[in-house]
Structure formats: C-alpha cells, structure tokens
C-alpha cells in the first residue's frame, strides 16, 4: 500500500512557475514508477509526465515538454513537478500516481497506475 500526498499548488500569473511535490508513504517507493496527471473542469484526466524508478528515464506530454520537469528523490520518498512558463490552459487539478507497471520508464496511461493522491489545484491567471 502506498499513500500519496501532493502539495505546492496555488494561483500564479501566466509565465510564472510552481513546483509541485508528492510525498509517498511506505518503504518501497523506489520500486514504483511515478506519474503526474491533471484534470481541468469538464475535461478528462490527462497525462503530464512520468519518471522511472531510478529517475533516469522520463517522458512528457507534448503540451508540457520543455516547460515542465519531473524528478524524484528516493531518499525522501518524493516526486516533484517543476512547472515553468505556465499558461492559463495549464489550470487543472494535478494528481500524482504510482505504478509497478513499466517501472523503468513509467507510463502515460492512467489505467496502469495503482495509487493516486488527492490532487492539488493549480490556477494560472492570464
């Protein structure tokens, strides 16, 4: 069992930055690939970024590539999402998730994730 708690969301102006954190419970954090997803009002949940268990492999949605960076610190059981050059269309609730499927690369498919956090709101004003 893994429990995930996100933090770091808030209100920011377009062009600004935020760093989201996701703290995980349990001793097996390093065996999980981690992902970030987001859901805007009236839209389906979408993939943002994923990172493999070692942190050596990452992948991103096209819409955030070059602006967002996912990273992890296995010693702190924490995964991060650094978000730069934020746009109003980045406004959403952001969720972190953990999976043992594809542990080396992570996955862009929400169905492969076993554990989810409660989400943190990110609002980007124009």
mmCIF file of C-alpha atoms in Angstrom:
data_model
loop_
_atom_site.group_PDB
_atom_site.id
_atom_site.type_symbol
_atom_site.label_atom_id
_atom_site.label_comp_id
_atom_site.label_asym_id
_atom_site.label_seq_id
_atom_site.Cartn_x
_atom_site.Cartn_y
_atom_site.Cartn_z
ATOM 1 C CA UNK A 1 0.000 0.000 0.000
ATOM 2 C CA UNK A 2 1.275 3.441 -0.978
ATOM 3 C CA UNK A 3 -0.239 6.709 0.149
ATOM 4 C CA UNK A 4 0.477 9.839 -1.866
ATOM 5 C CA UNK A 5 0.049 13.437 -0.754
ATOM 6 C CA UNK A 6 0.502 16.320 -3.198
ATOM 7 C CA UNK A 7 1.385 19.887 -2.264
ATOM 8 C CA UNK A 8 2.595 23.081 -3.876
ATOM 9 C CA UNK A 9 -0.393 24.084 -5.933
ATOM 10 C CA UNK A 10 -1.749 27.611 -5.984
ATOM 11 C CA UNK A 11 -2.548 30.666 -8.037
ATOM 12 C CA UNK A 12 0.103 32.062 -10.363
ATOM 13 C CA UNK A 13 0.168 34.505 -13.240
ATOM 14 C CA UNK A 14 0.847 33.354 -16.777
ATOM 15 C CA UNK A 15 4.566 32.989 -17.328
ATOM 16 C CA UNK A 16 5.181 32.129 -13.697
ATOM 17 C CA UNK A 17 6.435 28.957 -12.049
ATOM 18 C CA UNK A 18 5.313 26.466 -9.450
ATOM 19 C CA UNK A 19 6.852 23.313 -8.041
ATOM 20 C CA UNK A 20 4.559 20.502 -7.035
ATOM 21 C CA UNK A 21 5.650 17.841 -4.583
ATOM 22 C CA UNK A 22 4.224 14.403 -3.948
ATOM 23 C CA UNK A 23 5.240 12.667 -0.739
ATOM 24 C CA UNK A 24 4.816 8.901 -0.612
ATOM 25 C CA UNK A 25 4.492 6.618 2.367
ATOM 26 C CA UNK A 26 5.984 3.147 2.510
ATOM 27 C CA UNK A 27 9.415 1.587 2.164
ATOM 28 C CA UNK A 28 9.023 0.521 -1.452
ATOM 29 C CA UNK A 29 8.762 3.937 -3.108
ATOM 30 C CA UNK A 30 11.890 3.338 -5.167
ATOM 31 C CA UNK A 31 10.297 0.297 -6.819
ATOM 32 C CA UNK A 32 7.499 2.395 -8.336
ATOM 33 C CA UNK A 33 7.439 4.485 -11.442
ATOM 34 C CA UNK A 34 5.655 7.762 -10.778
ATOM 35 C CA UNK A 35 3.448 9.941 -12.898
ATOM 36 C CA UNK A 36 1.712 13.293 -12.858
ATOM 37 C CA UNK A 37 -1.708 13.729 -14.399
ATOM 38 C CA UNK A 38 -4.092 16.659 -14.485
ATOM 39 C CA UNK A 39 -7.800 17.237 -14.906
ATOM 40 C CA UNK A 40 -9.391 20.509 -15.892
ATOM 41 C CA UNK A 41 -13.096 21.216 -15.299
ATOM 42 C CA UNK A 42 -15.246 19.392 -17.808
ATOM 43 C CA UNK A 43 -12.306 17.511 -19.271
ATOM 44 C CA UNK A 44 -10.887 14.040 -18.889
ATOM 45 C CA UNK A 45 -7.804 13.359 -16.827
ATOM 46 C CA UNK A 46 -4.698 13.655 -18.974
ATOM 47 C CA UNK A 47 -1.090 12.558 -18.718
ATOM 48 C CA UNK A 48 1.510 15.186 -17.894
ATOM 49 C CA UNK A 49 4.796 13.431 -17.090
ATOM 50 C CA UNK A 50 6.250 10.166 -15.822
ATOM 51 C CA UNK A 51 9.545 9.029 -14.339
ATOM 52 C CA UNK A 52 11.035 5.592 -13.900
ATOM 53 C CA UNK A 53 12.038 4.114 -10.575
ATOM 54 C CA UNK A 54 15.648 5.269 -10.792
ATOM 55 C CA UNK A 55 14.888 8.734 -12.108
ATOM 56 C CA UNK A 56 16.966 8.071 -15.181
ATOM 57 C CA UNK A 57 14.055 7.906 -17.605
ATOM 58 C CA UNK A 58 11.339 10.481 -18.059
ATOM 59 C CA UNK A 59 8.619 11.207 -20.570
ATOM 60 C CA UNK A 60 6.293 14.145 -21.067
ATOM 61 C CA UNK A 61 3.096 15.126 -22.761
ATOM 62 C CA UNK A 62 3.779 17.198 -25.843
ATOM 63 C CA UNK A 63 1.891 20.139 -24.347
ATOM 64 C CA UNK A 64 4.325 20.496 -21.432
ATOM 65 C CA UNK A 65 7.604 19.335 -22.948
ATOM 66 C CA UNK A 66 10.305 21.940 -22.477
ATOM 67 C CA UNK A 67 8.332 23.729 -19.748
ATOM 68 C CA UNK A 68 7.810 21.059 -17.075
ATOM 69 C CA UNK A 69 10.400 18.830 -15.411
ATOM 70 C CA UNK A 70 9.659 15.721 -13.389
ATOM 71 C CA UNK A 71 12.199 14.458 -10.870
ATOM 72 C CA UNK A 72 12.339 12.250 -7.810
ATOM 73 C CA UNK A 73 14.318 11.849 -4.615
ATOM 74 C CA UNK A 74 14.062 8.244 -3.479
ATOM 75 C CA UNK A 75 15.784 9.039 -0.187
ATOM 76 C CA UNK A 76 12.917 11.422 0.607
ATOM 77 C CA UNK A 77 10.154 9.313 -0.972
ATOM 78 C CA UNK A 78 9.166 12.346 -3.001
ATOM 79 C CA UNK A 79 8.485 13.134 -6.638
ATOM 80 C CA UNK A 80 8.441 16.680 -7.987
ATOM 81 C CA UNK A 81 6.988 18.535 -10.921
ATOM 82 C CA UNK A 82 8.707 21.813 -11.723
ATOM 83 C CA UNK A 83 6.396 23.894 -13.898
ATOM 84 C CA UNK A 84 7.784 26.910 -15.716
ATOM 85 C CA UNK A 85 6.297 29.305 -18.274
ATOM 86 C CA UNK A 86 2.837 28.440 -17.063
ATOM 87 C CA UNK A 87 -0.137 29.128 -19.300
ATOM 88 C CA UNK A 88 -3.832 29.555 -18.461
ATOM 89 C CA UNK A 89 -4.508 26.217 -20.171
ATOM 90 C CA UNK A 90 -2.343 24.525 -17.514
ATOM 91 C CA UNK A 91 -5.076 25.285 -14.978
ATOM 92 C CA UNK A 92 -6.245 21.972 -13.505
ATOM 93 C CA UNK A 93 -6.156 19.713 -10.503
ATOM 94 C CA UNK A 94 -2.825 17.897 -10.597
ATOM 95 C CA UNK A 95 -2.543 14.333 -9.336
ATOM 96 C CA UNK A 96 0.490 12.172 -8.697
ATOM 97 C CA UNK A 97 0.265 8.425 -9.112
ATOM 98 C CA UNK A 98 2.392 5.331 -8.560
ATOM 99 C CA UNK A 99 2.707 2.204 -10.666
ATOM 100 C CA UNK A 100 4.715 -1.004 -10.707
ATOM 101 C CA UNK A 101 3.911 -1.446 -14.389
ATOM 102 C CA UNK A 102 6.750 -0.271 -16.622
ATOM 103 C CA UNK A 103 8.889 0.600 -13.579
ATOM 104 C CA UNK A 104 11.884 1.630 -15.641
ATOM 105 C CA UNK A 105 10.062 4.106 -17.882
ATOM 106 C CA UNK A 106 6.765 4.900 -16.229
ATOM 107 C CA UNK A 107 3.567 5.055 -18.235
ATOM 108 C CA UNK A 108 1.358 7.668 -19.874
ATOM 109 C CA UNK A 109 -1.729 5.511 -19.306
ATOM 110 C CA UNK A 110 -3.713 6.353 -16.186
ATOM 111 C CA UNK A 111 -5.134 2.814 -16.133
ATOM 112 C CA UNK A 112 -1.712 1.397 -15.285
ATOM 113 C CA UNK A 113 -1.390 3.354 -12.054
ATOM 114 C CA UNK A 114 -2.306 1.670 -8.802
ATOM 115 C CA UNK A 115 -2.210 4.514 -6.315
ATOM 116 C CA UNK A 116 -3.326 8.124 -6.568
ATOM 117 C CA UNK A 117 -3.047 11.229 -4.452
ATOM 118 C CA UNK A 118 -5.946 13.532 -3.636
ATOM 119 C CA UNK A 119 -4.812 16.237 -6.053
ATOM 120 C CA UNK A 120 -3.645 19.834 -5.760
ATOM 121 C CA UNK A 121 -5.208 22.776 -7.582
ATOM 122 C CA UNK A 122 -3.106 24.842 -9.975
ATOM 123 C CA UNK A 123 -4.671 28.014 -11.332
ATOM 124 C CA UNK A 124 -2.894 30.164 -13.914
ATOM 125 C CA UNK A 125 -4.351 33.605 -14.492
ATOM 126 C CA UNK A 126 -3.961 35.472 -17.763
#
